[in-house]
Coordinates of N, CA and C and ligand atoms in Angstrom, one line a residue:
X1 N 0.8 -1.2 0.0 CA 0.0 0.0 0.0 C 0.9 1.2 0.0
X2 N 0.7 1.7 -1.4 CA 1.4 3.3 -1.1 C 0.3 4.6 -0.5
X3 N 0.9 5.1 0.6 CA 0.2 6.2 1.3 C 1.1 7.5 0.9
X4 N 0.1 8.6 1.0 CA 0.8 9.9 0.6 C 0.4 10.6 1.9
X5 N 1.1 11.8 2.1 CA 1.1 12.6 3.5 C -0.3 12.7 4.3
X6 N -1.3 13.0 2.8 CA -2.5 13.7 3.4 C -3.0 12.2 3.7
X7 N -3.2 11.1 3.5 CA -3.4 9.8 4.2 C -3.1 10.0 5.6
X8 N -2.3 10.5 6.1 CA -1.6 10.0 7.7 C -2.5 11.7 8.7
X9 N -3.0 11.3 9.4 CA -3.5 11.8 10.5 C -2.6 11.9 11.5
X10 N -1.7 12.6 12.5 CA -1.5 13.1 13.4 C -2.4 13.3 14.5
X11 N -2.7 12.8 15.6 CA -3.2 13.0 16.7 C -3.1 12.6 18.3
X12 N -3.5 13.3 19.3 CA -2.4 12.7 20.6 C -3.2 11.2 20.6
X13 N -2.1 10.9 21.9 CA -2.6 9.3 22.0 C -4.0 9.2 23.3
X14 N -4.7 8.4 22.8 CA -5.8 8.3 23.8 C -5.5 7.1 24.5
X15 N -5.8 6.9 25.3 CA -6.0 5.4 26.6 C -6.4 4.5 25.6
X16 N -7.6 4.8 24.5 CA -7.9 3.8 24.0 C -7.2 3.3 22.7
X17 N -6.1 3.9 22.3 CA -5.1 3.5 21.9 C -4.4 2.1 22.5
X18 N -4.6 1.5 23.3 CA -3.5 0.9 24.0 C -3.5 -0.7 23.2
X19 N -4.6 -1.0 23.2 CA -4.4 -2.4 22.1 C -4.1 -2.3 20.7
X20 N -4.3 -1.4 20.2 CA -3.5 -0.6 19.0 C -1.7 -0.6 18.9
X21 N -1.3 0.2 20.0 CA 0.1 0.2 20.6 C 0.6 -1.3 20.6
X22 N -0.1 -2.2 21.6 CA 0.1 -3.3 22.3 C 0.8 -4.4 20.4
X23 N -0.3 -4.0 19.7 CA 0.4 -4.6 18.3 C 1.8 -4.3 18.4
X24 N 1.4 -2.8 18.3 CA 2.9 -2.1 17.4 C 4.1 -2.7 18.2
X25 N 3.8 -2.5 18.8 CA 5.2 -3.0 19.8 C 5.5 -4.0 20.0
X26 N 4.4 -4.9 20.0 CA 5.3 -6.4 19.7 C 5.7 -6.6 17.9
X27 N 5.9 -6.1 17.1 CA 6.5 -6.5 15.8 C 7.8 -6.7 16.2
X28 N 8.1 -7.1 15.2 CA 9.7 -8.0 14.8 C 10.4 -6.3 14.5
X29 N 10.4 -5.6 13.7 CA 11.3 -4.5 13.5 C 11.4 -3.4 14.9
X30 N 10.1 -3.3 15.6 CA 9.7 -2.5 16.4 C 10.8 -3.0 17.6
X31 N 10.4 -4.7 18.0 CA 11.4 -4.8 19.0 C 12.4 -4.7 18.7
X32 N 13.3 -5.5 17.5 CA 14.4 -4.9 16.9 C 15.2 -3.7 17.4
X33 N 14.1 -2.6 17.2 CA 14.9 -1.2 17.0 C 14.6 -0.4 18.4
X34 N 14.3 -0.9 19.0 CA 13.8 -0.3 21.0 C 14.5 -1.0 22.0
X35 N 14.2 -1.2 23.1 CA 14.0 -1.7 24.1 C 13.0 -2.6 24.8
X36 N 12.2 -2.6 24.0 CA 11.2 -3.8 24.3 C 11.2 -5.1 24.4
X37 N 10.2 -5.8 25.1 CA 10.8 -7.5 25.0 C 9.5 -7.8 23.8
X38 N 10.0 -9.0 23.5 CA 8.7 -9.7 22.4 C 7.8 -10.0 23.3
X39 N 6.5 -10.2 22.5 CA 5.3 -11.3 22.9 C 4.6 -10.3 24.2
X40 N 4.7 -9.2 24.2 CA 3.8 -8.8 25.5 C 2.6 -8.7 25.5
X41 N 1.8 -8.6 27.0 CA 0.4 -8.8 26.5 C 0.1 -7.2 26.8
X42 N -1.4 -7.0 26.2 CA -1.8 -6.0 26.9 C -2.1 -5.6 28.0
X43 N -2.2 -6.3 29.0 CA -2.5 -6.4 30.3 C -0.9 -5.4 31.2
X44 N 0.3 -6.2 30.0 CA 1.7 -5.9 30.8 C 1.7 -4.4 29.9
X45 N 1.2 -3.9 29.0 CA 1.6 -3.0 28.1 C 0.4 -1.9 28.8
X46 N -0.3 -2.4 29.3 CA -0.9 -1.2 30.2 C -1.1 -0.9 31.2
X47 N -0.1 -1.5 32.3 CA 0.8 -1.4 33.2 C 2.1 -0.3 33.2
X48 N 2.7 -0.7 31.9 CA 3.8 0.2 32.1 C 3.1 1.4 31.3
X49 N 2.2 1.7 30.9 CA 1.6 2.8 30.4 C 1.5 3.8 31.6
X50 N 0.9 3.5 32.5 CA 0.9 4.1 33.4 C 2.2 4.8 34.0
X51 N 1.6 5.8 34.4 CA 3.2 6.8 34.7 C 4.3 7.1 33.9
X52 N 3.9 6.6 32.6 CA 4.6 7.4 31.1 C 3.1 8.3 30.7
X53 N 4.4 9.5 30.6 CA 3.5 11.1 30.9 C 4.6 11.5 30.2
X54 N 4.7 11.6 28.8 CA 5.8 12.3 28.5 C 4.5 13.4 27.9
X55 N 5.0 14.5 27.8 CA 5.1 16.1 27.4 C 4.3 16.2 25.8
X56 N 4.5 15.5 25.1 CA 4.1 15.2 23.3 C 3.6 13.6 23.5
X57 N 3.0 13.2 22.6 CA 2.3 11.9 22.9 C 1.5 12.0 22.1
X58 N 1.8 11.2 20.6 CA 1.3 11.6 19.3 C 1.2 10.2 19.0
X59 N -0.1 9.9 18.1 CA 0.0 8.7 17.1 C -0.3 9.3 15.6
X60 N 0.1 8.6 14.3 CA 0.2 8.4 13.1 C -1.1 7.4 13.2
X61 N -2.1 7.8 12.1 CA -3.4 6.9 11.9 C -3.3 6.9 10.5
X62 N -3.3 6.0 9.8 CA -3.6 5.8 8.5 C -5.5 4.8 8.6
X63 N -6.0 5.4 7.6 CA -7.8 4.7 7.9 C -8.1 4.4 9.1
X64 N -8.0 5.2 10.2 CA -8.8 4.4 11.4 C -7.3 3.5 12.2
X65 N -6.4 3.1 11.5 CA -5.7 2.0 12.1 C -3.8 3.5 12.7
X66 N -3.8 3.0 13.8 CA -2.6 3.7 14.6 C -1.6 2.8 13.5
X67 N -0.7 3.6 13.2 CA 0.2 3.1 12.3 C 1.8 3.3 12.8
X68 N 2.0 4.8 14.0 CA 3.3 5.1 14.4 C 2.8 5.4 15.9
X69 N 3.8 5.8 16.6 CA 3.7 7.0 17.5 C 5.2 7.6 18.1
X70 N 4.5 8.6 17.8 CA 5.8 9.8 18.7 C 5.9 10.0 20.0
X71 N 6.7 10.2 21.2 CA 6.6 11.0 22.4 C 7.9 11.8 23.0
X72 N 7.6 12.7 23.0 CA 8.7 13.7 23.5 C 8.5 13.7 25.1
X73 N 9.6 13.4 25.8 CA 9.6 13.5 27.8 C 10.8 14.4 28.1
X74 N 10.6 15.2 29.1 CA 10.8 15.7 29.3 C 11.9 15.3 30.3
X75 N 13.2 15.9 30.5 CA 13.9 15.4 31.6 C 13.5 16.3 33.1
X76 N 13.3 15.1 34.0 CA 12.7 15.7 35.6 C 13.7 16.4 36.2
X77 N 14.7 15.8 35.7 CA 15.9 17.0 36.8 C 15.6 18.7 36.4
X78 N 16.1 19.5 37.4 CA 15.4 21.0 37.0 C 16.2 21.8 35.9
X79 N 17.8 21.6 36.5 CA 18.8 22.1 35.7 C 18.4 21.3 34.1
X80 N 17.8 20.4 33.9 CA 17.7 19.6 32.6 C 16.3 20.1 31.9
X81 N 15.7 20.9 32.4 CA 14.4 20.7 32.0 C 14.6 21.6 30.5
X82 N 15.5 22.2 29.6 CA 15.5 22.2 28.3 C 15.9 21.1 28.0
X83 N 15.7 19.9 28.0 CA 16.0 18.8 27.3 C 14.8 17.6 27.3
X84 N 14.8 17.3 26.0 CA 13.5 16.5 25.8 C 14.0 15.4 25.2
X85 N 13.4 14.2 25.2 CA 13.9 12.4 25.1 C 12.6 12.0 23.7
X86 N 13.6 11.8 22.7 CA 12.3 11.2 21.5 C 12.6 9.8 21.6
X87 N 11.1 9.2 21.3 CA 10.6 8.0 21.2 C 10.0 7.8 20.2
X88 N 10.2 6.6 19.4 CA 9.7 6.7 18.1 C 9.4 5.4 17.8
X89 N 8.2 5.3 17.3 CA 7.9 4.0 16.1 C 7.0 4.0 15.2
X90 N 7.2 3.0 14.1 CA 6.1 2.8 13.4 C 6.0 1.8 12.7
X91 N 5.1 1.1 12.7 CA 4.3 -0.7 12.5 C 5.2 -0.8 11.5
X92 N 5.6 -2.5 11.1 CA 6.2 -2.7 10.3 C 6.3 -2.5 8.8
X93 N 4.6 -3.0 9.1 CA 3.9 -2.6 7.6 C 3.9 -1.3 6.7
X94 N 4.5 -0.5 7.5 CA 4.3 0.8 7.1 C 5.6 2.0 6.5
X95 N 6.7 1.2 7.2 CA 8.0 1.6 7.5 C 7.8 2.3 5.5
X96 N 8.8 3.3 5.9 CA 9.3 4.2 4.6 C 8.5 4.7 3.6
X97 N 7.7 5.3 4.4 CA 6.1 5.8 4.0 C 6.1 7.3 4.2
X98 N 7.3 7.8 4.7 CA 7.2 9.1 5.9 C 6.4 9.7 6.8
X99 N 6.3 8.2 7.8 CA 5.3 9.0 8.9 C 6.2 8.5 9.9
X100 N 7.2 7.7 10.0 CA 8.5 8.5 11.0 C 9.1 10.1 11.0
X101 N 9.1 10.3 10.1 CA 9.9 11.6 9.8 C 8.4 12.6 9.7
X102 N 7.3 12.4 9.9 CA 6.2 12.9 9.6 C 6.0 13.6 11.7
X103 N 6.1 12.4 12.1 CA 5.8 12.5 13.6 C 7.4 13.0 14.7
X104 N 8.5 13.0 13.7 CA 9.9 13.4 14.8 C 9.5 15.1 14.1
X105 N 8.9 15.3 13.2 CA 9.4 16.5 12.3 C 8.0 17.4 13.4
X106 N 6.6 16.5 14.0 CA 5.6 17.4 14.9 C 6.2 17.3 16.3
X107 N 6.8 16.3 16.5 CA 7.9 16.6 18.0 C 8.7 17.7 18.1
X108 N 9.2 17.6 17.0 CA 10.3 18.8 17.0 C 9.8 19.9 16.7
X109 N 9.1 20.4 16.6 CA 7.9 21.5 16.1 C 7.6 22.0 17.7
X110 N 7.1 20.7 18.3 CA 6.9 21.3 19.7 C 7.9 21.7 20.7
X111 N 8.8 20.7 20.4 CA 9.9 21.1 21.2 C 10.6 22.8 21.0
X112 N 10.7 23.3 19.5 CA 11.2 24.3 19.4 C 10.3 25.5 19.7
X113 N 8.8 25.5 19.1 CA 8.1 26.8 19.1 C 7.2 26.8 20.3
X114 N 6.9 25.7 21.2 CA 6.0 25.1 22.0 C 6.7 25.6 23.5
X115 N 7.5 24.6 23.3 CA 8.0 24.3 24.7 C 9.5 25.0 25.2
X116 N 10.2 25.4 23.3 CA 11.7 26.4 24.2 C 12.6 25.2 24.5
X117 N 12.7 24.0 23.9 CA 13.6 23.1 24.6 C 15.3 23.3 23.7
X118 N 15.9 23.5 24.5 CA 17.2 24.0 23.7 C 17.8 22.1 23.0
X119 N 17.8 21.5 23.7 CA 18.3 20.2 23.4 C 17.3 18.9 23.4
X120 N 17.0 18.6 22.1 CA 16.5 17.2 22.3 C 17.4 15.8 21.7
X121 N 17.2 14.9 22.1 CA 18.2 13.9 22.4 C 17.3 12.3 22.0
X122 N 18.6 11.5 21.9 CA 17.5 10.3 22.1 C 18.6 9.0 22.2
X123 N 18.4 8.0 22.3 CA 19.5 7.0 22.0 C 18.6 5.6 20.7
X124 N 19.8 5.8 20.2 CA 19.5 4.1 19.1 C 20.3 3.3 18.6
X125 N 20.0 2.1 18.6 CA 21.0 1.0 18.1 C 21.7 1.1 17.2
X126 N 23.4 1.2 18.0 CA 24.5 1.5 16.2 C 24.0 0.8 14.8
X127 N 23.3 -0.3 15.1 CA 22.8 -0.8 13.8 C 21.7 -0.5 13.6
X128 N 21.0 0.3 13.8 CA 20.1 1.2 13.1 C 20.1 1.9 12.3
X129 N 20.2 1.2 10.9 CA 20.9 2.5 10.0 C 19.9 3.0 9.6
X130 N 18.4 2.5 9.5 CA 17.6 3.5 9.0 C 17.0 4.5 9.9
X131 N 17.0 4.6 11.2 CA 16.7 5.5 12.0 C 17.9 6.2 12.4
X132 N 19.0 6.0 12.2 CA 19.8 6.8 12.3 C 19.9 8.2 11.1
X133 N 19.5 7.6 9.8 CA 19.4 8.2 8.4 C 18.1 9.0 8.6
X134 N 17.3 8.5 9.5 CA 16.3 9.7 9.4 C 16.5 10.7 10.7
X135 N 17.6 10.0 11.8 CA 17.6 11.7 12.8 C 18.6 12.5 12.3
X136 N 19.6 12.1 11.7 CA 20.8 12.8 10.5 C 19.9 13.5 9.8
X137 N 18.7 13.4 9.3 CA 18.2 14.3 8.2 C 17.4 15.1 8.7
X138 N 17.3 15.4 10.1 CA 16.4 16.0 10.7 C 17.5 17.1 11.7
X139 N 18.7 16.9 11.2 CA 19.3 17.8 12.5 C 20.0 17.2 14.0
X140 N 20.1 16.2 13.6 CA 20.7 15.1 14.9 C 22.2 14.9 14.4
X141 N 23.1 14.7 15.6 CA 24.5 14.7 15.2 C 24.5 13.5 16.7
X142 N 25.7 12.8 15.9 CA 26.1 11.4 17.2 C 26.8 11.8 17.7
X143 N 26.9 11.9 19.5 CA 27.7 12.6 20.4 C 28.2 11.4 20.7
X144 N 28.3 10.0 21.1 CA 29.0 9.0 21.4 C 28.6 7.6 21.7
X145 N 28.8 6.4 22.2 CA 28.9 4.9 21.8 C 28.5 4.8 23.0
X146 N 27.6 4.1 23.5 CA 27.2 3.3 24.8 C 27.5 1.9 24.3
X147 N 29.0 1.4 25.0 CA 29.2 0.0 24.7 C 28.2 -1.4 25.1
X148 N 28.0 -2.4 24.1 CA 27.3 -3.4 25.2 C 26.0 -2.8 25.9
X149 N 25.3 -2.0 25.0 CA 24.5 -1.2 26.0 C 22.9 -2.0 26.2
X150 N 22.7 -2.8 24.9 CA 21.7 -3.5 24.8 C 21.8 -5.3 24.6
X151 N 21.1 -6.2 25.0 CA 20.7 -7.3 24.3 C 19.9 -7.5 23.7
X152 N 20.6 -8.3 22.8 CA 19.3 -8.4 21.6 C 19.9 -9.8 20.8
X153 N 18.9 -11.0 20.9 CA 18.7 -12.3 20.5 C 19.8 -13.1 20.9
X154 N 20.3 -12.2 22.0 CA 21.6 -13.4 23.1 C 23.2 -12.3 22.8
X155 N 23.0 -11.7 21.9 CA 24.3 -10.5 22.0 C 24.2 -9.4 22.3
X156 N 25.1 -8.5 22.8 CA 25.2 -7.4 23.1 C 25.4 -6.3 22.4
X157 N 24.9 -5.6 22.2 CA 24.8 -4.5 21.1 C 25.0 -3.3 21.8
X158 N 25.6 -2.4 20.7 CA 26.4 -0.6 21.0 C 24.9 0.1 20.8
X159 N 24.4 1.3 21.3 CA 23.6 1.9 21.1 C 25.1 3.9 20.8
X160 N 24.0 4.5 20.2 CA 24.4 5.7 20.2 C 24.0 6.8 20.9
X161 N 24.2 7.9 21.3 CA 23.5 9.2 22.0 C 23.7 9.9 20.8
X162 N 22.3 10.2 20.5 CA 22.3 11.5 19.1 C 21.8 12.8 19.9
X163 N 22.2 13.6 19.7 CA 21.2 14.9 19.9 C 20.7 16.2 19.2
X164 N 20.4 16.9 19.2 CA 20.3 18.1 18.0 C 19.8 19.7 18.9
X165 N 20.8 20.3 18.8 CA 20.7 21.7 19.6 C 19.8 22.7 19.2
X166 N 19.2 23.1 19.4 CA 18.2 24.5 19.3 C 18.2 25.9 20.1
X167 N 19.9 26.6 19.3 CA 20.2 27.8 20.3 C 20.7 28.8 18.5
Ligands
COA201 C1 13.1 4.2 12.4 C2 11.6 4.4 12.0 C3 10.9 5.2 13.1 C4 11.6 5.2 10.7 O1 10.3 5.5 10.4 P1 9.8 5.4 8.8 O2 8.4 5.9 8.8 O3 10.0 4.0 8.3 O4 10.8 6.4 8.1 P2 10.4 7.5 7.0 O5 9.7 6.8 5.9 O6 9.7 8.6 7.6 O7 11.9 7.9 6.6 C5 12.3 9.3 6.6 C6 13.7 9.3 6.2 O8 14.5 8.6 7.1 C7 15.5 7.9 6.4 N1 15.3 6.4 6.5 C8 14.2 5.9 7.2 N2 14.3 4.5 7.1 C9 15.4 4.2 6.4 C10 16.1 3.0 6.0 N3 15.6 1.8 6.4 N4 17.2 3.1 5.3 C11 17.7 4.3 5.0 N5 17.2 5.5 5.3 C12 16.1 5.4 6.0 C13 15.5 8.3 5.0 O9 16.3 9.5 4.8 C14 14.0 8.7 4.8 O10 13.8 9.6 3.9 P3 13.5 9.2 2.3 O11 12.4 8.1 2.4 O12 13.0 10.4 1.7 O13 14.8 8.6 1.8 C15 10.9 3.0 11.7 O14 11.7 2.3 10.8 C16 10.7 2.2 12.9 O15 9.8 2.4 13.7 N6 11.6 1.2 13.1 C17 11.4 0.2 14.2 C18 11.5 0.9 15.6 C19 12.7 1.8 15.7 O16 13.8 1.4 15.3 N7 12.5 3.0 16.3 C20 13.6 3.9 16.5 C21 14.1 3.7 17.8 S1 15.5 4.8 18.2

């Protein structure tokens, strides 16, 4: 299915999003490129929902169906509070559609004219080359290597700290 811009809907995320999510996040590319474990249920996916309150909290809807979602959080320390943390996905099925770069490009929108955040940041797997190609094209520069930072299918994997200044 080829989708064009005006297809993709932007809107925040509702509660009743959560079995929607609960898909997204178990895919194979999704866990791949996060922190996530496979196979979660809803039950565990709406548990840790709870007390994630990040600041932006955006889904991508193509026809009715959640296809991505964005969230910008905010760092709690006080001295930190120009800095904001991107979270990003989007369903497998969908990848290279531009509604990744559709939903970092309304993060970053809020971050700069919204909220005044001088620094937003994020971390992703050195072998992420296509999310890396899309925070590179958005203004993100790699500040350094978190060794061994993740597991993933029994090995240890480098993640990177990207960030992108707004001064
Ligand atoms: C990373 C991710 C969010 C990108 O979203 P997407 O909707 O597939 O990306 P887009 O179509 O918006 O791509 C925008 C740009 O990013 C770059 N890009 C994205 N995916 C790419 C890939 N696989 N290879 C090379 N470049 C890529 C390109 O520059 C692209 O622009 P172009 O299509 O005009 O060339 C998506 O692949 C994803 O959710 N992956 C699994 C979860 C994940 O890794 N999340 C990131 C955690 S840090």
């Amino acid at each position: 299915m080829t989708i064009t811009a005006k297809d993709v809907t932007l809107r925040p995320y509702e509660s009743s999003d959560i079995a929607a999510m609960t898909v997204l996040l178990n895919m194979p590319a999704v866990v791949e490129g996060t922190l996530q474990l496979p196979l979660r249920s809803l039950a565990e996916r709406e548990r840790k929902r709870q007390g994630f309150e990040p600041i932006v909290d955006l889904v991508a809807v193509v026809d009715g169906l959640v296809v991505g979602h964005g969230a910008l959080q905010l760092a709690e320390q006080h001295r930190r509070r120009h800095t904001g943390t991107v979270m990003l996905v989007v369903r497998d099925d969908f990848h290279r559609q531009g509604i990744g770069e559709r939903l970092l490009r309304a993060l970053l929108e809020q971050a700069d004219d919204w909220l005044g955040l001088r620094r937003v940041e994020l971390l992703v797997h050195a072998s992420n080359t296509g999310a890396i190609a899309l925070y590179e094209k958005l203004g993100f520069t790699r500040e350094g290597v978190l060794r061994d930072y993740v597991l993933t299918r029994g090995h240890y994997r480098d993640a990177l700290i990207m960030a992108r200044l707004n001064r």
